[in-house]
PDB file of C-alpha atoms and ligand atoms in Angstrom:
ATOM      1  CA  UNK F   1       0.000   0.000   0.000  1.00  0.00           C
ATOM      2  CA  UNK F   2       1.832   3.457  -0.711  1.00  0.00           C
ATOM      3  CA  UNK F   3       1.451   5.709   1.424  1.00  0.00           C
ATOM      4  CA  UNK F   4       2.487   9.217   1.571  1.00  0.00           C
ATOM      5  CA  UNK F   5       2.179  12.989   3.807  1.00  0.00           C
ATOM      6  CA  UNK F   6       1.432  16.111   2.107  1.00  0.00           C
ATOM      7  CA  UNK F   7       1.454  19.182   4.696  1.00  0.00           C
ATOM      8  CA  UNK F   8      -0.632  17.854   7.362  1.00  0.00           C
ATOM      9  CA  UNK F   9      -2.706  15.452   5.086  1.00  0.00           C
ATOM     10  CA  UNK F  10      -1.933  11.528   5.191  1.00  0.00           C
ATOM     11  CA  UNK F  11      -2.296  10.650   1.254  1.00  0.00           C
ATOM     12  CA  UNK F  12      -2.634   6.855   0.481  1.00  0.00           C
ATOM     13  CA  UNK F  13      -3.214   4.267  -2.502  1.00  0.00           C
ATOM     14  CA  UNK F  14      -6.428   2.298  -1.646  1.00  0.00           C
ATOM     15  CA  UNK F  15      -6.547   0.336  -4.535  1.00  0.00           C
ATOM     16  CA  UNK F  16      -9.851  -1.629  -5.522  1.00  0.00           C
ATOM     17  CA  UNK F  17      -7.457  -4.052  -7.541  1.00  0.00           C
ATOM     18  CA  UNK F  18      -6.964  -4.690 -10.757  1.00  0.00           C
ATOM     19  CA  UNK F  19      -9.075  -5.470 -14.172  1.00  0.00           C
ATOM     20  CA  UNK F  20      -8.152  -5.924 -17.802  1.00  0.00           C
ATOM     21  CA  UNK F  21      -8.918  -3.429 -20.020  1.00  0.00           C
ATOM     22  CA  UNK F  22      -8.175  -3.652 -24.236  1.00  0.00           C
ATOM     23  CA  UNK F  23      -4.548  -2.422 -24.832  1.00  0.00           C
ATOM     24  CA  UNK F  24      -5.743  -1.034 -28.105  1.00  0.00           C
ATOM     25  CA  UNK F  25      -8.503   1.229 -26.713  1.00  0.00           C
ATOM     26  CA  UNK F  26      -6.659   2.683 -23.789  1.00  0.00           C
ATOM     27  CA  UNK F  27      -3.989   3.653 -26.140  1.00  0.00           C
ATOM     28  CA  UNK F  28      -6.098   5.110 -28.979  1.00  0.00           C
ATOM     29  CA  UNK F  29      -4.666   5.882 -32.274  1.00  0.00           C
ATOM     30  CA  UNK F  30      -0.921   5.225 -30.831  1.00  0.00           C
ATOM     31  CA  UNK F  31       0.378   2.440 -32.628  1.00  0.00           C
ATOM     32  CA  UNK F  32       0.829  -0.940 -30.784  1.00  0.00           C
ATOM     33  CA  UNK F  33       4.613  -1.401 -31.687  1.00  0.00           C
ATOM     34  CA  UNK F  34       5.276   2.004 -29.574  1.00  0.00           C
ATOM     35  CA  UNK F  35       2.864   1.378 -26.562  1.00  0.00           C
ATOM     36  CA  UNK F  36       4.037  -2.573 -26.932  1.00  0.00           C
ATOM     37  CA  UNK F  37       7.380  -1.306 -25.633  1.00  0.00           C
ATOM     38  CA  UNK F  38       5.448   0.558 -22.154  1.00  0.00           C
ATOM     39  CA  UNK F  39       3.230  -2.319 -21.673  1.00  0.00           C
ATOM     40  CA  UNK F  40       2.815  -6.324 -22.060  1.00  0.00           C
ATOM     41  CA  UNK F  41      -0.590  -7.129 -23.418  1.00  0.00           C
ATOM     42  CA  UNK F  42      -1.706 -11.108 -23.181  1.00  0.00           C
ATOM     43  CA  UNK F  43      -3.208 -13.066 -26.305  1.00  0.00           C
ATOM     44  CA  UNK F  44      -6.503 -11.470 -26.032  1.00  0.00           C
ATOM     45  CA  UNK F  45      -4.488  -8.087 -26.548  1.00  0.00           C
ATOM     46  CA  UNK F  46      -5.499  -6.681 -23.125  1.00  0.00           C
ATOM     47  CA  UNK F  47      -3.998  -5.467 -20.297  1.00  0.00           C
ATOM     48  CA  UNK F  48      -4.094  -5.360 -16.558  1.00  0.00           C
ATOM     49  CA  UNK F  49      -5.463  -2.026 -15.183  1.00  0.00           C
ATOM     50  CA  UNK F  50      -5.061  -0.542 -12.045  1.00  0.00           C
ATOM     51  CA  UNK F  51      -8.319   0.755 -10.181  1.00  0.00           C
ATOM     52  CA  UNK F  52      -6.597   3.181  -7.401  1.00  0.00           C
ATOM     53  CA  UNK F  53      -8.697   5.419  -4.988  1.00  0.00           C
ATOM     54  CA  UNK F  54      -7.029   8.412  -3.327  1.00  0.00           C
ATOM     55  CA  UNK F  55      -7.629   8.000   0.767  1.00  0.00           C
ATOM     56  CA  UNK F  56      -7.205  11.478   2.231  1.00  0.00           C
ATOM     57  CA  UNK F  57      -6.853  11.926   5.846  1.00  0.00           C
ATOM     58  CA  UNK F  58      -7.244  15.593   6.908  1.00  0.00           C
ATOM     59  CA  UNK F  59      -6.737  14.998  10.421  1.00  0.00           C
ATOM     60  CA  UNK F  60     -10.269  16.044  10.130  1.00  0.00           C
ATOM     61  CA  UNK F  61     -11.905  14.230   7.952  1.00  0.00           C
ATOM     62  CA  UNK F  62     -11.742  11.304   6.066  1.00  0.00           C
ATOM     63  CA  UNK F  63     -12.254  11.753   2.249  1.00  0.00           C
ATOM     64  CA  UNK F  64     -12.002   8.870  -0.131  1.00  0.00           C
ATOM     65  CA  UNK F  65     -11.540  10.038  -3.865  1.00  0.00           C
ATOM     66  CA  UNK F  66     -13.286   7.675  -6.596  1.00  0.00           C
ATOM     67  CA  UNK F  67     -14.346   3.807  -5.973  1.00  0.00           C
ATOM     68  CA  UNK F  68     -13.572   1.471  -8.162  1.00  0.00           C
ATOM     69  CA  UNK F  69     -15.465  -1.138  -9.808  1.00  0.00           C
ATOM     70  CA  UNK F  70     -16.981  -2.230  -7.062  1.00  0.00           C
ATOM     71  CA  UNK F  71     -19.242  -6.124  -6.730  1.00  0.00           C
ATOM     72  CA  UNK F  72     -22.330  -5.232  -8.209  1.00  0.00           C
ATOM     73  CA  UNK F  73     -21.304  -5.741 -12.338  1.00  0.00           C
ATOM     74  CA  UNK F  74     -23.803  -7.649 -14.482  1.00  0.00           C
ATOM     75  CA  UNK F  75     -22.178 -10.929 -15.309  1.00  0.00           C
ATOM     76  CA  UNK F  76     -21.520 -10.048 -18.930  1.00  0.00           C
ATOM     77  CA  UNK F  77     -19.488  -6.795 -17.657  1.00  0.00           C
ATOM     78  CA  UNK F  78     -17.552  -9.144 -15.040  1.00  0.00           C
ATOM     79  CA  UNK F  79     -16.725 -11.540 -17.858  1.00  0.00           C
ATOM     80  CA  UNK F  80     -15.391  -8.654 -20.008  1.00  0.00           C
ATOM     81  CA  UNK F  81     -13.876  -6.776 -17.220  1.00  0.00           C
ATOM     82  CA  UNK F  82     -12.952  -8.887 -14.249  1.00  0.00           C
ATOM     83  CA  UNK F  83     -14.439  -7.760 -10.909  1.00  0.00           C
ATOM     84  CA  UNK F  84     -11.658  -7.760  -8.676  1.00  0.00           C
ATOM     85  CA  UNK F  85     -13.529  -5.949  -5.628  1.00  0.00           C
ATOM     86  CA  UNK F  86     -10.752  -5.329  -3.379  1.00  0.00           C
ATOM     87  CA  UNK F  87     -11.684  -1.882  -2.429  1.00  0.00           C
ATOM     88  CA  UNK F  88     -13.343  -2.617   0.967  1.00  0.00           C
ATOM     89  CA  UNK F  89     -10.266  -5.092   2.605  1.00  0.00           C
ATOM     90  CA  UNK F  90      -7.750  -2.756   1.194  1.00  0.00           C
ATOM     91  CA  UNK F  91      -9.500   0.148   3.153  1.00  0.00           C
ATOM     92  CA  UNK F  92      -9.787  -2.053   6.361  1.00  0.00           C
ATOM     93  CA  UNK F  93      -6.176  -2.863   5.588  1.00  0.00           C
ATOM     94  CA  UNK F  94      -5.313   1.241   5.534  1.00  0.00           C
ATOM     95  CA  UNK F  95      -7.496   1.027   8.690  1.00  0.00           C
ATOM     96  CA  UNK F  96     -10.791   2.562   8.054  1.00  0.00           C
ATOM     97  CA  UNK F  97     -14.540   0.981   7.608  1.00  0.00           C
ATOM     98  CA  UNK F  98     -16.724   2.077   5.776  1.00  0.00           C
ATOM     99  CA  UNK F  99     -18.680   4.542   7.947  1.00  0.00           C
ATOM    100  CA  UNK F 100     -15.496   6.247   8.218  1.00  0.00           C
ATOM    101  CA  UNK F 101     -15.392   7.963   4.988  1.00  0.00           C
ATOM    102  CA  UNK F 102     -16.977  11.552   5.596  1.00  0.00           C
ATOM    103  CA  UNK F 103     -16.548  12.382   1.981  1.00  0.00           C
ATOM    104  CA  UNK F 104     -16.370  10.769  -1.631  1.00  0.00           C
ATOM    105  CA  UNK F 105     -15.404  12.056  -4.771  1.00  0.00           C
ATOM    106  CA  UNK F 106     -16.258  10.793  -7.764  1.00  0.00           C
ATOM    107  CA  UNK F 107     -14.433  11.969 -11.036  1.00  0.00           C
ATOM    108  CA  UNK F 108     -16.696  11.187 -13.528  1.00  0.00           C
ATOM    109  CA  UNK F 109     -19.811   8.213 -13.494  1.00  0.00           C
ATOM    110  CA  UNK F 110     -17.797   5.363 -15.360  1.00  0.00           C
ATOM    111  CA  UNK F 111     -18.317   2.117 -14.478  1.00  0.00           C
ATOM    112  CA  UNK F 112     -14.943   1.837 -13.608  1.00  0.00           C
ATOM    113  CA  UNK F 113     -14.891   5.076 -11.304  1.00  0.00           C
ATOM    114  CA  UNK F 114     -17.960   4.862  -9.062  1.00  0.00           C
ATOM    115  CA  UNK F 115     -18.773   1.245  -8.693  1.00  0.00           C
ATOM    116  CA  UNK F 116     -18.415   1.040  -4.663  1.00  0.00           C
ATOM    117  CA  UNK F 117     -20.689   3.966  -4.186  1.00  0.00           C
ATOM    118  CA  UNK F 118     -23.627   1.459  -3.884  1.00  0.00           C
ATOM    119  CA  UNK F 119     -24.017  -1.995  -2.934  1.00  0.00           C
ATOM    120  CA  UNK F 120     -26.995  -4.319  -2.746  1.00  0.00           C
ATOM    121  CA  UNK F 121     -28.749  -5.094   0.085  1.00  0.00           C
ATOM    122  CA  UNK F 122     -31.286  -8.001  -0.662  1.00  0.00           C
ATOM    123  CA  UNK F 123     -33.498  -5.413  -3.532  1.00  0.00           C
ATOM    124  CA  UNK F 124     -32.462  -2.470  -2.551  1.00  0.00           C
ATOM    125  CA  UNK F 125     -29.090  -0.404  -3.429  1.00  0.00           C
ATOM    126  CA  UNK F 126     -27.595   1.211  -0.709  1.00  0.00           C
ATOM    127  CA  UNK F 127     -24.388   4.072  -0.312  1.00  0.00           C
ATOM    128  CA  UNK F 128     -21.296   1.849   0.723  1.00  0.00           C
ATOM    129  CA  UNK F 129     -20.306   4.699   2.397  1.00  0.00           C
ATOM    130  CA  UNK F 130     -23.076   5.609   5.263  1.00  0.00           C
ATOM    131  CA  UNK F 131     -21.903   8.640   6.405  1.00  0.00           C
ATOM    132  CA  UNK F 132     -20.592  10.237   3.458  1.00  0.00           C
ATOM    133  CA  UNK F 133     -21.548  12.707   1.239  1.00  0.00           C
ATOM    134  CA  UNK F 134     -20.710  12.047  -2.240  1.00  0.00           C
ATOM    135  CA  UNK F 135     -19.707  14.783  -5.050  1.00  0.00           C
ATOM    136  CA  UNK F 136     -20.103  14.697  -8.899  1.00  0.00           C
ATOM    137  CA  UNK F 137     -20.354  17.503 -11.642  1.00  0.00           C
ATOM    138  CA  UNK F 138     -24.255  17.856 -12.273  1.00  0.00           C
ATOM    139  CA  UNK F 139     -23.278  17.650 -15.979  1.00  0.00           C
ATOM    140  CA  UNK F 140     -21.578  14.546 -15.575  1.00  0.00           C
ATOM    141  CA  UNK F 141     -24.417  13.029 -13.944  1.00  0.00           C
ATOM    142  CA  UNK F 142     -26.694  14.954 -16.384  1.00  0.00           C
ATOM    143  CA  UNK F 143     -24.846  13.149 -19.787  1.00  0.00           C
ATOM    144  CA  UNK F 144     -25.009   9.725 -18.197  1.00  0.00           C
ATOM    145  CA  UNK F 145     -28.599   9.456 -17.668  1.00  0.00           C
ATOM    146  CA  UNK F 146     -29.246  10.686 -21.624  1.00  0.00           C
ATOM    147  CA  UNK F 147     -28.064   7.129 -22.090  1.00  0.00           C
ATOM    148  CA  UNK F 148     -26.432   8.157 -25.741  1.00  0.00           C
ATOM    149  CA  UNK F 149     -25.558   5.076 -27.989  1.00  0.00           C
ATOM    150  CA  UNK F 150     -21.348   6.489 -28.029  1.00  0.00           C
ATOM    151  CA  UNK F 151     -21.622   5.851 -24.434  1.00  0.00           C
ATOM    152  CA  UNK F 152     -24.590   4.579 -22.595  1.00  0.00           C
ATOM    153  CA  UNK F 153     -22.555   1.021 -21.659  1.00  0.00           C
ATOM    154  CA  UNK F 154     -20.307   3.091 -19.110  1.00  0.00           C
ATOM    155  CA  UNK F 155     -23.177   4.676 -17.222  1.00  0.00           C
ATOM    156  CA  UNK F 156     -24.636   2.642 -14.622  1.00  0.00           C
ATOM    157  CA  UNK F 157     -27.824   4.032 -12.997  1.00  0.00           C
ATOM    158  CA  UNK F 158     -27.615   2.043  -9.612  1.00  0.00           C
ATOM    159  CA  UNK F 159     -24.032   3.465  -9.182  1.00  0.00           C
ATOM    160  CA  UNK F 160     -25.373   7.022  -8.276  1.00  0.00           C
ATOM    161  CA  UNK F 161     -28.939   7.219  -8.992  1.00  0.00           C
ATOM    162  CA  UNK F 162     -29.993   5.885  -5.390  1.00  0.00           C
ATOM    163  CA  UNK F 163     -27.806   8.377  -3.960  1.00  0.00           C
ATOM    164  CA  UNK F 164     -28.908  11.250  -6.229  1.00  0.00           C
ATOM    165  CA  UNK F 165     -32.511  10.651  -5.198  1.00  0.00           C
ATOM    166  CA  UNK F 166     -31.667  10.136  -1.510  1.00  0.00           C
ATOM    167  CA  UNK F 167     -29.726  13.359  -1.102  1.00  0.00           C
ATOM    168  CA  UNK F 168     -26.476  11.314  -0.478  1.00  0.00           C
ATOM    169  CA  UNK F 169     -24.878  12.447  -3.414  1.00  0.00           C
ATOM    170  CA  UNK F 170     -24.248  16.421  -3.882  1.00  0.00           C
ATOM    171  CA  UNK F 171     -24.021  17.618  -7.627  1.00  0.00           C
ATOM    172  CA  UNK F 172     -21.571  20.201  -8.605  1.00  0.00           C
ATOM    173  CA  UNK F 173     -22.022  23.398 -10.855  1.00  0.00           C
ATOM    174  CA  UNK F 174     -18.249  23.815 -11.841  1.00  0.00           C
ATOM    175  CA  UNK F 175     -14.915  23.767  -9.966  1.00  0.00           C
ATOM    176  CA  UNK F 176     -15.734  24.442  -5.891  1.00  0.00           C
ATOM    177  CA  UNK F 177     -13.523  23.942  -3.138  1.00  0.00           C
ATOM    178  CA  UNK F 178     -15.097  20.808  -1.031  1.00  0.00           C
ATOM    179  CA  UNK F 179     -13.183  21.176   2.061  1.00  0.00           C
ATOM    180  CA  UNK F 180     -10.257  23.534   3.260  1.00  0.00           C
ATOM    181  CA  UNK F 181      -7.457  22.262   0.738  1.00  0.00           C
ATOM    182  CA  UNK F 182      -9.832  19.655  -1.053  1.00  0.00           C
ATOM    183  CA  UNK F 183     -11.116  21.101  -4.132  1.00  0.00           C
ATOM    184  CA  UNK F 184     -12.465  20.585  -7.598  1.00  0.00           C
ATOM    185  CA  UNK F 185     -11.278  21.135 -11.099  1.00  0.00           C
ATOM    186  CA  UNK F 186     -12.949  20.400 -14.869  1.00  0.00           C
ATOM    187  CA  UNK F 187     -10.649  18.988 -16.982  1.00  0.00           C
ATOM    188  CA  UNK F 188     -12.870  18.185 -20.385  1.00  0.00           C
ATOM    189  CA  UNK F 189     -11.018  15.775 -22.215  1.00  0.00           C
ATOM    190  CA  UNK F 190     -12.418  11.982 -21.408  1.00  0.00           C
ATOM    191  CA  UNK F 191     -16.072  13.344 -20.757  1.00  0.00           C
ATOM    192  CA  UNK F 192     -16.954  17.301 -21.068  1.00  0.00           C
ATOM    193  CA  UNK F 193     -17.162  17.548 -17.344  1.00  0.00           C
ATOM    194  CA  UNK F 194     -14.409  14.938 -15.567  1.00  0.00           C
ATOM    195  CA  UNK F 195     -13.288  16.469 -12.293  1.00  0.00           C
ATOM    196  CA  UNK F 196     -10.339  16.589 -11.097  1.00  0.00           C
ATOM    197  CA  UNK F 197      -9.387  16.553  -7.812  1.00  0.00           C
ATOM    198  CA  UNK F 198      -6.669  18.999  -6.051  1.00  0.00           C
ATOM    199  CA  UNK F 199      -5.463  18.381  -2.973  1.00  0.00           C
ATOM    200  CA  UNK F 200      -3.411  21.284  -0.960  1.00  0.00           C
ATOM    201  CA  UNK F 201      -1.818  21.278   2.306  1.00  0.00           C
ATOM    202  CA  UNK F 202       1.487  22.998   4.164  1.00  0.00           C
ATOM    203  CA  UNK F 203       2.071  24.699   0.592  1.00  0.00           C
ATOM    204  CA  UNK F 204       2.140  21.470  -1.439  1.00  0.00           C
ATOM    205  CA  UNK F 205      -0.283  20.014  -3.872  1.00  0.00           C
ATOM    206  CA  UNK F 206      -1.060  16.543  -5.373  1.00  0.00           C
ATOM    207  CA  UNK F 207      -3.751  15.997  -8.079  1.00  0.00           C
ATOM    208  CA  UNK F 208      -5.959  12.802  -8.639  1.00  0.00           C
ATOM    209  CA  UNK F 209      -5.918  13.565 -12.557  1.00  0.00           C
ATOM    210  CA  UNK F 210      -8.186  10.727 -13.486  1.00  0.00           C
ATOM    211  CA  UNK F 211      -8.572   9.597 -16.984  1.00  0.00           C
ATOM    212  CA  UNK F 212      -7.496  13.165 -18.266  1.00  0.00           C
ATOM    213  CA  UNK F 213      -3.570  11.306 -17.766  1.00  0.00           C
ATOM    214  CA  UNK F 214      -4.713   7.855 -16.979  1.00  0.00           C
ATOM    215  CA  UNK F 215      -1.854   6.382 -16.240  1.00  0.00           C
ATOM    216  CA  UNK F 216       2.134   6.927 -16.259  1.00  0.00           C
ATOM    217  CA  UNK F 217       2.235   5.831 -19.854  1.00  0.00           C
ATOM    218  CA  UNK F 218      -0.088   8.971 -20.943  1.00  0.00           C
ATOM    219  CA  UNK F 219       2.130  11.708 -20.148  1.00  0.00           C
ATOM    220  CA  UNK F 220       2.374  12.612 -23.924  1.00  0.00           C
ATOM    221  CA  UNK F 221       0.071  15.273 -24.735  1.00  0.00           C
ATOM    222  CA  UNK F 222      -0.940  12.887 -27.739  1.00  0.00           C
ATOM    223  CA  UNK F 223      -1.344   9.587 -26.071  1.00  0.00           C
ATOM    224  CA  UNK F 224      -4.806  10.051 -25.961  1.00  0.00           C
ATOM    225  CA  UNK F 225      -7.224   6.755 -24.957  1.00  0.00           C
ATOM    226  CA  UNK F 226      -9.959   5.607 -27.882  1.00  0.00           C
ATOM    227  CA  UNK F 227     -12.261   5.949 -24.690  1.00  0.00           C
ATOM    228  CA  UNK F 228     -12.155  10.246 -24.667  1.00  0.00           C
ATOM    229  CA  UNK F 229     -15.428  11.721 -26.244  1.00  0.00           C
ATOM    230  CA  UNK F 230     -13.441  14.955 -27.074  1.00  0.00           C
ATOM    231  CA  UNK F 231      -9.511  13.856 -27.835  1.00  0.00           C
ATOM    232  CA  UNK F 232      -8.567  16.941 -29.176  1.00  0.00           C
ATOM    233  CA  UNK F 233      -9.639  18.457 -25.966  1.00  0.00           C
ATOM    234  CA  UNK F 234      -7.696  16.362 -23.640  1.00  0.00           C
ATOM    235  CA  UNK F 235      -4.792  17.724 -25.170  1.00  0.00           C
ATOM    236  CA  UNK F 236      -5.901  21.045 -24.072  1.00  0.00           C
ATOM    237  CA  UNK F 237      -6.649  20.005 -20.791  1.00  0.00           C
ATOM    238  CA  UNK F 238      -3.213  18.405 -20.425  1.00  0.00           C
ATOM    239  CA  UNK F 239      -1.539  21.251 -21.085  1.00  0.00           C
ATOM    240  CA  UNK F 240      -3.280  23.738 -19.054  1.00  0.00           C
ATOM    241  CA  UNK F 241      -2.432  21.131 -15.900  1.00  0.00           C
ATOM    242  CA  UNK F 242       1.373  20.874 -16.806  1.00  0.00           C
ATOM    243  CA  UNK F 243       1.432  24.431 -17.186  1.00  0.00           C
ATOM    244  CA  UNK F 244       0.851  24.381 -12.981  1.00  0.00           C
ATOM    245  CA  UNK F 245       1.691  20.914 -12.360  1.00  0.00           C
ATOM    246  CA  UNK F 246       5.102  21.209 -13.316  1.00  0.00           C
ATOM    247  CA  UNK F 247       6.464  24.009 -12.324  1.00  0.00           C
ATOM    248  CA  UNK F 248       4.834  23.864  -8.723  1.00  0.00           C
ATOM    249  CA  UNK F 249       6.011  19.770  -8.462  1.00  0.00           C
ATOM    250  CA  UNK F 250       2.435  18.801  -8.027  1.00  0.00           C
ATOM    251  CA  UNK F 251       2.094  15.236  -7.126  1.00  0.00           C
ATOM    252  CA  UNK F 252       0.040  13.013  -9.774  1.00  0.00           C
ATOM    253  CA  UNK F 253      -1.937  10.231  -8.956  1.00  0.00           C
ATOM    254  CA  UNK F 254      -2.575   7.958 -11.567  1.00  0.00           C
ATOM    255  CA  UNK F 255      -6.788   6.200 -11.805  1.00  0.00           C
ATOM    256  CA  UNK F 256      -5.246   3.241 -13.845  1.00  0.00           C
ATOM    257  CA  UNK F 257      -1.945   2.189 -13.445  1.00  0.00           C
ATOM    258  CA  UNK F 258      -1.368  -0.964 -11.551  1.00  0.00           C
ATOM    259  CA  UNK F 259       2.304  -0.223 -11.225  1.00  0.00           C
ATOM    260  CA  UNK F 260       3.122   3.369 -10.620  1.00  0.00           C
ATOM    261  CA  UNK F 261      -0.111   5.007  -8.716  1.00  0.00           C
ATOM    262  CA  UNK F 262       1.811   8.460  -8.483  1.00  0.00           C
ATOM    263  CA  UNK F 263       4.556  10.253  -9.035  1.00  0.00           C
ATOM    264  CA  UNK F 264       5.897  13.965 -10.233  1.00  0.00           C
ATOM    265  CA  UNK F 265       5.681  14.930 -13.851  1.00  0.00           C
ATOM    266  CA  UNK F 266       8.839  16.911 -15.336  1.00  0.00           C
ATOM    267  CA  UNK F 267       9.841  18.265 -18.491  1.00  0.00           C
ATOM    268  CA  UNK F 268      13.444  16.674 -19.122  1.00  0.00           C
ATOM    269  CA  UNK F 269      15.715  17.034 -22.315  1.00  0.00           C
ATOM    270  CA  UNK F 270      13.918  18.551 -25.300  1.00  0.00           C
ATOM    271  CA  UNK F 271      10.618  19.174 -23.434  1.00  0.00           C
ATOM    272  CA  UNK F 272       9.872  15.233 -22.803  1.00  0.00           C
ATOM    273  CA  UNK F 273       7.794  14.571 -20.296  1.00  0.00           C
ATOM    274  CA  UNK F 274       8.586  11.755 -17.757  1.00  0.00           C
ATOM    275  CA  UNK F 275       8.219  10.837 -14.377  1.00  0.00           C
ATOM    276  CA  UNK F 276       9.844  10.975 -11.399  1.00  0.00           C
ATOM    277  CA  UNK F 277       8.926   8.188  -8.695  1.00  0.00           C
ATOM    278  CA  UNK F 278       7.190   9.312  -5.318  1.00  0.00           C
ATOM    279  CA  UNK F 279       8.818   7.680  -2.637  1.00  0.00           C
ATOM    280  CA  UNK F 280       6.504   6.186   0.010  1.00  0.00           C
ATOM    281  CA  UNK F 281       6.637   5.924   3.112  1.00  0.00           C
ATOM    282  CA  UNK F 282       4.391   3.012   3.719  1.00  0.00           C
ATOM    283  CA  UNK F 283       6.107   0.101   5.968  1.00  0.00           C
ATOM    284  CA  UNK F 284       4.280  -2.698   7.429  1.00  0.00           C
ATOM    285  CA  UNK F 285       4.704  -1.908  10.821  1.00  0.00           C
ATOM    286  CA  UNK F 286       2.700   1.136  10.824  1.00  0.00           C
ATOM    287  CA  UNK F 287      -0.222  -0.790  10.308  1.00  0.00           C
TER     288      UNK F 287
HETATM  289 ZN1  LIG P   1     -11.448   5.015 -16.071  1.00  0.00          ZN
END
């Protein structure tokens, strides 16, 4: 589990496991012998994918950023997908239960982002999360329920829905601060209203970037996934966050990478972007 501090937050990698996603479509219109030489894809030409959640502990609060897959998947989804569901244990494992979250963030409504919102309970869905109050763009939440044919499979109605209707789930007009140092960001790119998520404390910053940079491999600015409604404007969106990220060594967290979960974009020789590792400072016996 990597763990890290940031000011006086506590930042750590609760990871809901890993699925396999199609190599192809996560990297677009890149050509397989260059991504081939980032990542190993099996037979089927897929991938593992990491599903990592961003635990923030204010001191105050406890805010847990995106959800996973979650255990509720139709079987065909599951058969596609995988349905690791390891969210839960590896937040018991970082030392929390569920009715400790006080706050969840959800990037965007994908499947993929969202899934351990809900859970069932005999017929009824229920918030995983009892005590929390959970935060979307109304937009986002707006395009998924239009159910277009582009993407209607990603949109899951008992993944927010229950919570909408309840009052659980709080919808967003635009970027807000949330909480002193936990705020929100639009990044259109993937969707036209993906969130980001900006963390601040003691003068430092980490993002949870989401799909906008979706793992370490999508640094390039044109390394755009076949998933992104508006590629062109990822790009955009990409640049505008280097443009602060960089220079003011924001830490990245990274939705879907099963091997590097963070770490701090630079600019190296001849403007190429790469990472450098975040060191963390997780060790067993702290648990
Ligand atoms: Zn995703």
């Amino acid at each position: 589990m990597d763990r890290t501090t940031l000011g006086d937050f506590e930042l750590t990698i609760v990871s809901d496991g890993t699925y396999v996603s199609d190599a192809g479509a996560f990297f677009g219109v890149v050509p397989k012998t260059m991504w081939s030489k980032k990542v190993t894809a099996d037979s089927l030409n897929r991938l593992n994918a990491g599903l990592n959640s961003l635990l923030v502990r204010t001191g105050k609060k406890n805010v847990l950023i995106e959800t996973g897959i979650g255990n509720k998947m139709p079987d065909k989804m599951v058969q596609i997908y995988t349905q690791p569901a390891r969210l839960l244990d590896n937040l018991h494992a970082a030392g929390l239960a569920p009715e400790d979250i006080d706050m969840v963030i959800n990037t965007h409504l994908h499947f993929d982002h969202c899934g351990w919102n809900t859970v069932r309970r005999g017929n009824q869905v229920v918030a995983t999360f009892p005590n929390a109050k959970y935060y979307v763009q109304r937009k986002e939440w707006e395009h998924g329920r239009l159910q277009l044919e582009r993407d209607a499979v990603s949109y899951m109605s008992p993944n927010y829905d229950p919570l909408v209707e309840s009052g659980q789930m709080v919808l967003l007009n635009g970027d807000q601060e949330l909480l002193p140092g936990i705020s929100v960001k639009v990044f259109p790119g993937h969707t036209a209203h993906m969130q980001a998520v900006i963390v601040e404390s003691g003068g430092k910053s980490a993002c949870y970037i989401s799909d906008l940079i979706a793992t370490s491999h999508h640094l390039d600015l044109t390394w755009v996934m076949a998933f992104d409604l508006f590629p062109l404007q990822t790009i955009e969106s990409r640049k505008k966050y280097y443009a602060r990220a960089i220079p003011e060594r924001w830490l990245t967290v990274f939705t879907h990478d099963d091997a590097t979960p963070w770490g701090y974009v630079e600019r190296g020789e001849r403007g190429k972007l790469a990472l450098k590792p975040c060191l963390s400072e997780f060790s067993p016996d702290n648990l």
